[in-house]
mmCIF file of C-alpha atoms in Angstrom:
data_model
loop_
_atom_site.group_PDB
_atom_site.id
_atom_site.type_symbol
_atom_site.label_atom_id
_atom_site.label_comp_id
_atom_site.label_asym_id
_atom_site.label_seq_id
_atom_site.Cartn_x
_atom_site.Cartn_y
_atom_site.Cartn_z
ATOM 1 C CA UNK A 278 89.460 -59.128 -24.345
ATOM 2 C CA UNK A 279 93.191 -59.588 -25.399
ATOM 3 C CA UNK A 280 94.478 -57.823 -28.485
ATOM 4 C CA UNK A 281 94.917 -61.424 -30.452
ATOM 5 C CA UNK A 282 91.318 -62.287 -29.058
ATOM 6 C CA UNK A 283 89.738 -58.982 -30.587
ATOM 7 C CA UNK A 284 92.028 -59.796 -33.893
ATOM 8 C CA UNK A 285 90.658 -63.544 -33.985
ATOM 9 C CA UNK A 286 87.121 -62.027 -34.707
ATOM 10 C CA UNK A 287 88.054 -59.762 -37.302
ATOM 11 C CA UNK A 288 87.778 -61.453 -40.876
ATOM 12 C CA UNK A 289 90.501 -61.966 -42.907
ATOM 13 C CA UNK A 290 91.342 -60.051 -45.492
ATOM 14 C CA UNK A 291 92.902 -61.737 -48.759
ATOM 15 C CA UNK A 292 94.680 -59.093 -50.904
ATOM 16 C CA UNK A 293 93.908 -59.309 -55.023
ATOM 17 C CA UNK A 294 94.563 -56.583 -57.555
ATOM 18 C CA UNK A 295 94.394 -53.891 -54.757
ATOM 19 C CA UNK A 296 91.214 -55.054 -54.072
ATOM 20 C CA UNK A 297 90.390 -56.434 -50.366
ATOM 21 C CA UNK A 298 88.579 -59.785 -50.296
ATOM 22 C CA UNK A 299 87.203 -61.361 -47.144
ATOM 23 C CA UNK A 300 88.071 -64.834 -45.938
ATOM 24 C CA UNK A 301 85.427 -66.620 -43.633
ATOM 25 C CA UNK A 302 86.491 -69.286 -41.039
ATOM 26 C CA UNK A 303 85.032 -72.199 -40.586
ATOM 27 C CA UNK A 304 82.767 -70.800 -37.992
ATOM 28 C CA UNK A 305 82.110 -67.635 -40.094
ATOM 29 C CA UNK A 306 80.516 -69.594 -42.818
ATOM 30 C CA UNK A 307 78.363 -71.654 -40.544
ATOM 31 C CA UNK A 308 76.984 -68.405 -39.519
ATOM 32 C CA UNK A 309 76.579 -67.504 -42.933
ATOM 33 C CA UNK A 310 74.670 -70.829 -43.292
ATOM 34 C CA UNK A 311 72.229 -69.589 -40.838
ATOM 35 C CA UNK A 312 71.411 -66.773 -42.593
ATOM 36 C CA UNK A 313 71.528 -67.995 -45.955
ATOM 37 C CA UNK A 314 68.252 -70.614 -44.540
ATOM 38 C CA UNK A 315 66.722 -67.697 -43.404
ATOM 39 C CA UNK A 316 66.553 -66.459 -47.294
ATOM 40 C CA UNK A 317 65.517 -69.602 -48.408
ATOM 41 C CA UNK A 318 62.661 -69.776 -45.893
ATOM 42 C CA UNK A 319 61.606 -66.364 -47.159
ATOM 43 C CA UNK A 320 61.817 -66.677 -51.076
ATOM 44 C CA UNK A 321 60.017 -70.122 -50.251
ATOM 45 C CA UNK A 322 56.894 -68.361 -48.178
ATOM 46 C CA UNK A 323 56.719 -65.747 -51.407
ATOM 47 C CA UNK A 324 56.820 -68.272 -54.048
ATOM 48 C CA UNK A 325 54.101 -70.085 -52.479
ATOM 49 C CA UNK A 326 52.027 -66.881 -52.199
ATOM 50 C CA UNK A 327 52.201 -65.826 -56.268
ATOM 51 C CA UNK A 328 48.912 -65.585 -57.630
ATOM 52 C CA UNK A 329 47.022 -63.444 -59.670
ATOM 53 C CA UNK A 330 45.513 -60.964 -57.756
ATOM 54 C CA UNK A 331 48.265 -60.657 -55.187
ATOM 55 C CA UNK A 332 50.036 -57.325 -55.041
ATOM 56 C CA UNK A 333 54.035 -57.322 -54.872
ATOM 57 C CA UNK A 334 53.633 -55.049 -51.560
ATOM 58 C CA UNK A 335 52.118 -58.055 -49.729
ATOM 59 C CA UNK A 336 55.000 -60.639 -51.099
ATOM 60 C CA UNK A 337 57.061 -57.828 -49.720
ATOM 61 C CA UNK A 338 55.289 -57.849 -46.278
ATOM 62 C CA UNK A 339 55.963 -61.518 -46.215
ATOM 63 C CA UNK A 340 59.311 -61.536 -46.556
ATOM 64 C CA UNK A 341 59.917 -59.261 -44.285
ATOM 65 C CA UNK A 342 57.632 -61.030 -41.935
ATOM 66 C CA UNK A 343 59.544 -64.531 -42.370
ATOM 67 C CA UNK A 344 62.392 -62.653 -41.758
ATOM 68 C CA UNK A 345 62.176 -60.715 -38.461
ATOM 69 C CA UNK A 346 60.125 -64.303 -37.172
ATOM 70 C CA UNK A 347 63.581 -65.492 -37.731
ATOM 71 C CA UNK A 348 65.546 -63.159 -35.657
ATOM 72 C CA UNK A 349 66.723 -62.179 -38.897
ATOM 73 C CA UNK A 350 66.677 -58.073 -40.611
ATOM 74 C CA UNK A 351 66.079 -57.676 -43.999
ATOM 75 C CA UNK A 352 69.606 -56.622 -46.328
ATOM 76 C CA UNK A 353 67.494 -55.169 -48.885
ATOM 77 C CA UNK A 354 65.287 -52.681 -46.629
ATOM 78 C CA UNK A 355 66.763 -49.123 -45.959
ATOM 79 C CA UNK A 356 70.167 -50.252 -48.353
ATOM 80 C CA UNK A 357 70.917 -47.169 -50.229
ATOM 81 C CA UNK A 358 67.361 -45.669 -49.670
ATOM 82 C CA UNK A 359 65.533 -49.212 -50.736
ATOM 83 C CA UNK A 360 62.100 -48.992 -49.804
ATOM 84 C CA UNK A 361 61.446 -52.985 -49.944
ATOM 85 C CA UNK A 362 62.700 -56.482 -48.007
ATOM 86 C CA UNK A 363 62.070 -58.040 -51.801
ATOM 87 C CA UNK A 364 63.413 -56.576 -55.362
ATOM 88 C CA UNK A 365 59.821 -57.845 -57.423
ATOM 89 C CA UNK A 366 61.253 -57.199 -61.047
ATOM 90 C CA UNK A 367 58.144 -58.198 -63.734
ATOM 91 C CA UNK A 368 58.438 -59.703 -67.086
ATOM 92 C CA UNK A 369 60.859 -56.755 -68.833
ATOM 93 C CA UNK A 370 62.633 -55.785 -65.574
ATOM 94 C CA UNK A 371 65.849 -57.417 -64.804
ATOM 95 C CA UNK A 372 66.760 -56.505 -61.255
ATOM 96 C CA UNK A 373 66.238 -54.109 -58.887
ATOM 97 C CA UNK A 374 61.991 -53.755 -59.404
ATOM 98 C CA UNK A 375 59.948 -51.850 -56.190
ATOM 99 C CA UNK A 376 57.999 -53.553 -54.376
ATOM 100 C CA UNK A 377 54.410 -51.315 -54.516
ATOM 101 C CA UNK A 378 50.869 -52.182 -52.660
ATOM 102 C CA UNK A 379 49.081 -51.194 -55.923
ATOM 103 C CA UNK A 380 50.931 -53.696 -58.523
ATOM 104 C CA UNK A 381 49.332 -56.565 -58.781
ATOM 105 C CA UNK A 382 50.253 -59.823 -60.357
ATOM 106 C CA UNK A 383 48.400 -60.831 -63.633
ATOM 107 C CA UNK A 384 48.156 -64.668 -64.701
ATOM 108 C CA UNK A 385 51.091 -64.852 -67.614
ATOM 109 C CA UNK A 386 53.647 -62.772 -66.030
ATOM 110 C CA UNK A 387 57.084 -63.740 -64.705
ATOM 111 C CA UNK A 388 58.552 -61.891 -61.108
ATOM 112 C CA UNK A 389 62.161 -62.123 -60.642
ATOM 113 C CA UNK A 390 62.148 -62.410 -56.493
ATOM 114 C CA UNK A 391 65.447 -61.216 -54.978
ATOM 115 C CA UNK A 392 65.977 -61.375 -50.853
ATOM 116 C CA UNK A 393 68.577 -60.719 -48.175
ATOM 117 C CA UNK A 394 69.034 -61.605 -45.131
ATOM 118 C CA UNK A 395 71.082 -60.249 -41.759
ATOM 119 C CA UNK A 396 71.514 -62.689 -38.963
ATOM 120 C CA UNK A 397 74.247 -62.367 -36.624
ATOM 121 C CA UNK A 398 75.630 -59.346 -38.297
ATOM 122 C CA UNK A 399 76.169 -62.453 -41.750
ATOM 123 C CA UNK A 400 74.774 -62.167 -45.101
ATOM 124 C CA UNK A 401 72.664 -64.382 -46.971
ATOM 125 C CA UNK A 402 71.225 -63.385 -50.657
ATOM 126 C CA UNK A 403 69.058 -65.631 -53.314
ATOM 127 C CA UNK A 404 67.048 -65.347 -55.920
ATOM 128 C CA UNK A 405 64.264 -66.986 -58.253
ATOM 129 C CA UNK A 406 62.042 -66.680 -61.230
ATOM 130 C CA UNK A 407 58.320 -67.713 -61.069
ATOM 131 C CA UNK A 408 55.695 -67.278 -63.685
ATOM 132 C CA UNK A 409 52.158 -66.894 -62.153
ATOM 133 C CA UNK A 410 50.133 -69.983 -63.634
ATOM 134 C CA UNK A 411 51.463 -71.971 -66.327
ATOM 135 C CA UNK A 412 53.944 -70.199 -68.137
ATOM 136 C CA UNK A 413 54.478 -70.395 -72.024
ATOM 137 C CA UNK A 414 56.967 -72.320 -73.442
ATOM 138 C CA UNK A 415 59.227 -69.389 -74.185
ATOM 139 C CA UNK A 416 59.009 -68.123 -70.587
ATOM 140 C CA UNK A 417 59.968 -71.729 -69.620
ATOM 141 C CA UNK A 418 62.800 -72.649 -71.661
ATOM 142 C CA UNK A 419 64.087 -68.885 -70.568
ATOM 143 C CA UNK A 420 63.415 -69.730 -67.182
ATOM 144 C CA UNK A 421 64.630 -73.292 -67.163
ATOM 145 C CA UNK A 422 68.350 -71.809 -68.804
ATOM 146 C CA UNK A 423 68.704 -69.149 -66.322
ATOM 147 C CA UNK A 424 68.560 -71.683 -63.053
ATOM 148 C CA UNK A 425 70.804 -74.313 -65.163
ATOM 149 C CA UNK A 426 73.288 -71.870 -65.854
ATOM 150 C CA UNK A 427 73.349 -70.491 -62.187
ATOM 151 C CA UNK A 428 74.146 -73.941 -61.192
ATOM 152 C CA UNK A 429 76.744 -74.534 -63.630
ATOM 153 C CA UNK A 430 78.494 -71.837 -62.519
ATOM 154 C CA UNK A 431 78.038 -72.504 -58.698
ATOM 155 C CA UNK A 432 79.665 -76.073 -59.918
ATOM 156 C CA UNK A 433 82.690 -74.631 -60.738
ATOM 157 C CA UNK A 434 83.249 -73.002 -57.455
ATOM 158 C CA UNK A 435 85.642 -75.111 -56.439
ATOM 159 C CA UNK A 436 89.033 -74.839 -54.183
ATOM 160 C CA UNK A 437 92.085 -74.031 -56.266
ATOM 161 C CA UNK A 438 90.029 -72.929 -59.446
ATOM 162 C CA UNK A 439 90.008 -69.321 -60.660
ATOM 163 C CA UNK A 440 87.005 -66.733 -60.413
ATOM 164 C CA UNK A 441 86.108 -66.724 -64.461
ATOM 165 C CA UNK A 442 86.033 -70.342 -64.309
ATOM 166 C CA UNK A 443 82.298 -69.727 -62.485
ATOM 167 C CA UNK A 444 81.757 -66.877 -65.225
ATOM 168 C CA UNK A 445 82.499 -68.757 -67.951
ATOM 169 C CA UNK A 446 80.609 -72.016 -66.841
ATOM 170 C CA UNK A 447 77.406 -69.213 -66.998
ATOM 171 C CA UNK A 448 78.376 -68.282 -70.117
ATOM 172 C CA UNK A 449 79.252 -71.764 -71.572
ATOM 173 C CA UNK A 450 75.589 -73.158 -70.605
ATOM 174 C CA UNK A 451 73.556 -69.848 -71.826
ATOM 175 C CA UNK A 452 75.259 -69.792 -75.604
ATOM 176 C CA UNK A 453 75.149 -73.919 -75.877
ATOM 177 C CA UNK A 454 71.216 -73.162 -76.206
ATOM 178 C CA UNK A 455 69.462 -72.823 -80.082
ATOM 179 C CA UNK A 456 67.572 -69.905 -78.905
ATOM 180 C CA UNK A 457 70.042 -66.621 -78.787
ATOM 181 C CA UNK A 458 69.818 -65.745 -75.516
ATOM 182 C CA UNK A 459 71.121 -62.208 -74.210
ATOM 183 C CA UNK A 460 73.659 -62.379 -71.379
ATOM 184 C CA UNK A 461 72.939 -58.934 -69.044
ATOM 185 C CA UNK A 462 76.671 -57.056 -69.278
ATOM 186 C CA UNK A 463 77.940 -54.861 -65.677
ATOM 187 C CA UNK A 464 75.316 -56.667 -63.495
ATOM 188 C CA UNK A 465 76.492 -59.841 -61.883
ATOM 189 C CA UNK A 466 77.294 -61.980 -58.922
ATOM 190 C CA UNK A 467 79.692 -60.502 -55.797
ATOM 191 C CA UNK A 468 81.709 -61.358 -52.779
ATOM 192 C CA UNK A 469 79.340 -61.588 -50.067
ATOM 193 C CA UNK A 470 80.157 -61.657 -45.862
ATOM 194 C CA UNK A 471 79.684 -59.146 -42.966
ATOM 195 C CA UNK A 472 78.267 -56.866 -46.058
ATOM 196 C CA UNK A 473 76.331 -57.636 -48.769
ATOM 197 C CA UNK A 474 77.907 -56.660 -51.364
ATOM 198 C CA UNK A 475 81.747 -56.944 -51.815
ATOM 199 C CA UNK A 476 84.980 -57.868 -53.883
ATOM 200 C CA UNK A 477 84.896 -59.594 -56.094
ATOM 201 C CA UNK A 478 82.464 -58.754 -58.780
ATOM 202 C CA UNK A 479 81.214 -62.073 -60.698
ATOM 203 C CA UNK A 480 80.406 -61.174 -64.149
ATOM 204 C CA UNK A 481 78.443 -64.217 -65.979
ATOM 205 C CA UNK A 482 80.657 -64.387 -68.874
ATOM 206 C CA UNK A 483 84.458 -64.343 -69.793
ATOM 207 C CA UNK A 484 87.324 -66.232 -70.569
ATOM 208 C CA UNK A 485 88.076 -69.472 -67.782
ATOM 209 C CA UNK A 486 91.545 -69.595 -65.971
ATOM 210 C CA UNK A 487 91.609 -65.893 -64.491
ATOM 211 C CA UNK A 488 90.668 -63.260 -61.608
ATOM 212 C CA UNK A 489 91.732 -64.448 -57.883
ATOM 213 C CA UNK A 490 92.118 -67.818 -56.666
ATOM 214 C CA UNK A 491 89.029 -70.129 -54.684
ATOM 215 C CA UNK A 492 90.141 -70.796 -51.914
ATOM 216 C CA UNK A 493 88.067 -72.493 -48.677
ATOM 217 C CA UNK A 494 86.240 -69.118 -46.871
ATOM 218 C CA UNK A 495 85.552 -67.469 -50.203
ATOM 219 C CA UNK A 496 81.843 -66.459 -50.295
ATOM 220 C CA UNK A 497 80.031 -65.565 -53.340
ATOM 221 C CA UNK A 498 76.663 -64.619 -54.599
ATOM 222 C CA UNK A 499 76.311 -66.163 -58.123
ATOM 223 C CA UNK A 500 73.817 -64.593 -60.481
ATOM 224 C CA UNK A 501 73.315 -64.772 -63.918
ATOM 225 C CA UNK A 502 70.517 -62.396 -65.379
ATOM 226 C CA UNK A 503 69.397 -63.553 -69.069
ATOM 227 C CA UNK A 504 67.175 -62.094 -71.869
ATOM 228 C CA UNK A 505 65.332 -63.707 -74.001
ATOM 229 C CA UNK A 506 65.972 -60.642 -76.499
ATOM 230 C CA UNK A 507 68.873 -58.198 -76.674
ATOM 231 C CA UNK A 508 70.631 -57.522 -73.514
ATOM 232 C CA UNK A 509 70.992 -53.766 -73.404
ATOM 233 C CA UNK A 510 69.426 -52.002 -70.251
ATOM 234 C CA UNK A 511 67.386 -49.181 -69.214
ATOM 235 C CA UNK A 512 66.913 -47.960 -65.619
ATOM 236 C CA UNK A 513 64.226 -46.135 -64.565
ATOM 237 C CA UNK A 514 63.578 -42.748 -63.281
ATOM 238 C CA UNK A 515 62.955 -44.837 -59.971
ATOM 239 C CA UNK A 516 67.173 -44.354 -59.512
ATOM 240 C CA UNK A 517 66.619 -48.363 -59.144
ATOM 241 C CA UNK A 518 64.540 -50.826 -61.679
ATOM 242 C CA UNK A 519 66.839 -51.555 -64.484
ATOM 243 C CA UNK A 520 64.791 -52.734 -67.506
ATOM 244 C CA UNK A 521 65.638 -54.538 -71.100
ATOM 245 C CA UNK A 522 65.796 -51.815 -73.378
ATOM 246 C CA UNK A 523 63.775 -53.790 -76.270
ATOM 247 C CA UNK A 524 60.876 -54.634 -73.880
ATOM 248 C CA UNK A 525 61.769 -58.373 -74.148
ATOM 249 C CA UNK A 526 61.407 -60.802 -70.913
ATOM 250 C CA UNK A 527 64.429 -61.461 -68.315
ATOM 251 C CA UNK A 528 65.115 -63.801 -65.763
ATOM 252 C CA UNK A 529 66.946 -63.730 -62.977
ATOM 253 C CA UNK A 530 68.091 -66.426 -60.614
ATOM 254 C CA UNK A 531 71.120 -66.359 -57.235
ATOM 255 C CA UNK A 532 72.585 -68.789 -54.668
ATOM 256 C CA UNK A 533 75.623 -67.766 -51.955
ATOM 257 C CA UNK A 534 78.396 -70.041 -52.108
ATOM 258 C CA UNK A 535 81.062 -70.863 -49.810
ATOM 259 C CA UNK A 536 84.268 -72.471 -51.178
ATOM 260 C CA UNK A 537 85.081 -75.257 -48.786
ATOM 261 C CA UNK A 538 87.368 -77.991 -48.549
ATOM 262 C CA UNK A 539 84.787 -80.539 -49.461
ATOM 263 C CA UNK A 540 83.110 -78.978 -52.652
ATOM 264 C CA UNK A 541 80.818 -76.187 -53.043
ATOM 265 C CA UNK A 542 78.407 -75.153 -49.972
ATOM 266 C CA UNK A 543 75.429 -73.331 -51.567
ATOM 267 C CA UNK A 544 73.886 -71.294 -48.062
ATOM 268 C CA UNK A 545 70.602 -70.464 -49.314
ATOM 269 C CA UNK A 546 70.110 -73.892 -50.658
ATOM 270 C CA UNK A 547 67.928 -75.948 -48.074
ATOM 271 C CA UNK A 548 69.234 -78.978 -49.139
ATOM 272 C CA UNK A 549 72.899 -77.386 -49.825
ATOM 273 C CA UNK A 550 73.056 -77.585 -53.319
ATOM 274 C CA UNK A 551 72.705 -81.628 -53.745
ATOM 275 C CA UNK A 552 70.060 -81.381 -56.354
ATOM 276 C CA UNK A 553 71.380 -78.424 -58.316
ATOM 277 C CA UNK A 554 74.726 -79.969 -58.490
ATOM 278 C CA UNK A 555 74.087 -83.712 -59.157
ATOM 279 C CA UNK A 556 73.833 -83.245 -62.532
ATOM 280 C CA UNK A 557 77.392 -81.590 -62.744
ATOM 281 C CA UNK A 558 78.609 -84.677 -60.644
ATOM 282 C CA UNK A 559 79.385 -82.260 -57.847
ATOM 283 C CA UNK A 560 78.535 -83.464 -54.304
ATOM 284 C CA UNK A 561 78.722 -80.191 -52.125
ATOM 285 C CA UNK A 562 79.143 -79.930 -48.668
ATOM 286 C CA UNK A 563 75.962 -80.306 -46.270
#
C-alpha cells in the first residue's frame, strides 16, 4: 500500500483547544452504524429479560452473548480492569454499577443499563433506564425527563452549531420541569470513534454558543445522568460504581450521534432517531 493509501485510512484529526478530535468519513460512520445496531440489539435482548428474580450477572451474560453472535466484542469488558459487557447501576447508583451473579432484581427497582460495542475496530455506546414492573410515578416522571432531555440534546447536534448548544438543550429540558431535578456535575457525554471514549467531553449543562464547532464526521455519545434528589456523588470502594450521595434515585440514559450533512444520525437508534426527534421537528438521517 502507497503512503497516501495508508494515510486515507487514518482518521482525521480536527485540532480544538489543544485537544485532538476525530473526524469520521462518510464510510467511517457507516461503520460506526454497524456497531452502534449491534448495541441496540443488545440493550434490547436485556430489557426484555428484566424481571424480578433475574440476577444482573445473567443480563450481563446476555449482552455479551448478543454481542459476540454479532461478530461484535464487548467495549465495556476488560476496559480499565471492567469485569462486565453491561454497567447494571440500581436505583441510587448513577453509572458505572458491576454486574454480579448474586444481585438480583427486586420488583420496584430501576437499573440504569449501559453497553458497548466493537465491530470493525468502531465504537458504538447506549444506554437506558428500566424499572422492573410498574414503576411509581416518581420513578416515571424521573425516568420519562432523563430520555426527553437526552433527545433534546441529540436535537441540537446539528452541522455548524457549537458543542454547549447539545449541553444546554439537556440542561434547558431538565430545569423547565416543577420537580427540582439534580443534574450529575463531571460525568457526561464524549467524542466517540476507533476508541470509546474521546475529545470532547459533553457535559449536560452550560451556557449555548461555545466549545468546538459540529461539523459532518463528529461523533458523540450524549448522556445526561439526573437525580431525583441532590446531585452530589459517591463512588464506591469498588474503584467503579459512583452513587448519589443522599441515597436518592438516578437515571441514566445515551445515544451516539454522528453530525451529518442531513441532520442528526443517532447509531444506536434502530430506527435512527425518527421517533426521538419528531417531536423537536428534527428529521435525522436514516
Amino acid at each position: 500500500m502507497t503512503a497516501a493509501g495508508i494515510l486515507d485510512r487514518i482518521p482525521l484529526l480536527a485540532k480544538w483547544s489543544g485537544r485532538m478530535i476525530q473526524i469520521k468519513t462518510p464510510h467511517e460512520i457507516e461503520l460506526m452504524r454497524g456497531a452502534g445496531l449491534v448495541v441496540a440489539g443488545a440493550i434490547a435482548a436485556v430489557r426484555a429479560a428484566v424481571r424480578p428474580g433475574v440476577t444482573t450477572g445473567e443480563l450481563d451474560a446476555i449482552a455479551e452473548d448478543h454481542i459476540r453472535s454479532a461478530g461484535a466484542v464487548p467495549s465495556f469488558l476488560g476496559y480499565h480492569g471492567f469485569t462486565g459487557s453491561i454497567c447494571a447501576s440500581i436505583n441510587d447508583e448513577i453509572v458505572h454499577g458491576i454486574p454480579d451473579p448474586g444481585r438480583t432484581l427486586a420488583e420496584g427497582d430501576n437499573i440504569s443499563i449501559d453497553c458497548g460495542a466493537i465491530l470493525k475496530g468502531w465504537h458504538g455506546d447506549s444506554a437506558v433506564t428500566v424499572t422492573v414492573g410498574p414503576p411509581s410515578a416518581e420513578d416515571a416522571a424521573l425516568i420519562a425527563v432523563t430520555e426527553r432531555s437526552m433527545w433534546a440534546g441529540l436535537a441540537r447536534a446539528l452541522a455548524g452549531g457549537r458543542l454547549t448548544d447539545i449541553s444546554h438543550a439537556v440542561e434547558q429540558t431538565i430545569t423547565a420541569e416543577s420537580h427540582p431535578y439534580g443534574i450529575v456535575d463531571h460525568y457526561g457525554g464524549h467524542g466517540i470513534g476507533t476508541e470509546m471514549h474521546q475529545d470532547p467531553h459533553v457535559l449536560n449543562y452550560g451556557r449555548a454558543g461555545r466549545g468546538p464547532r459540529l461539523v459532518p464526521g463528529l461523533a458523540l455519545a450524549i448522556e445526561p445522568m439526573v437525580t431525583v434528589g441532590d446531585p452530589a456523588t459517591v463512588e464506591l470502594e469498588d474503584g467503579w460504581t459512583v452513587v448519589t450521595k443522599d441515597g436518592s434515585r438516578a437515571a441514566h440514559f445515551e445515544h451516539t450521534v454522528a453530525i451529518t450533512p442531513e441532520g442528526p444520525w443517532v447509531l444506536t437508534a434502530e430506527d435512527g432517531g425518527v421517533a426521538g426527534l419528531a417531536p423537536f421537528g428534527i428529521t435525522p438521517r436514516t
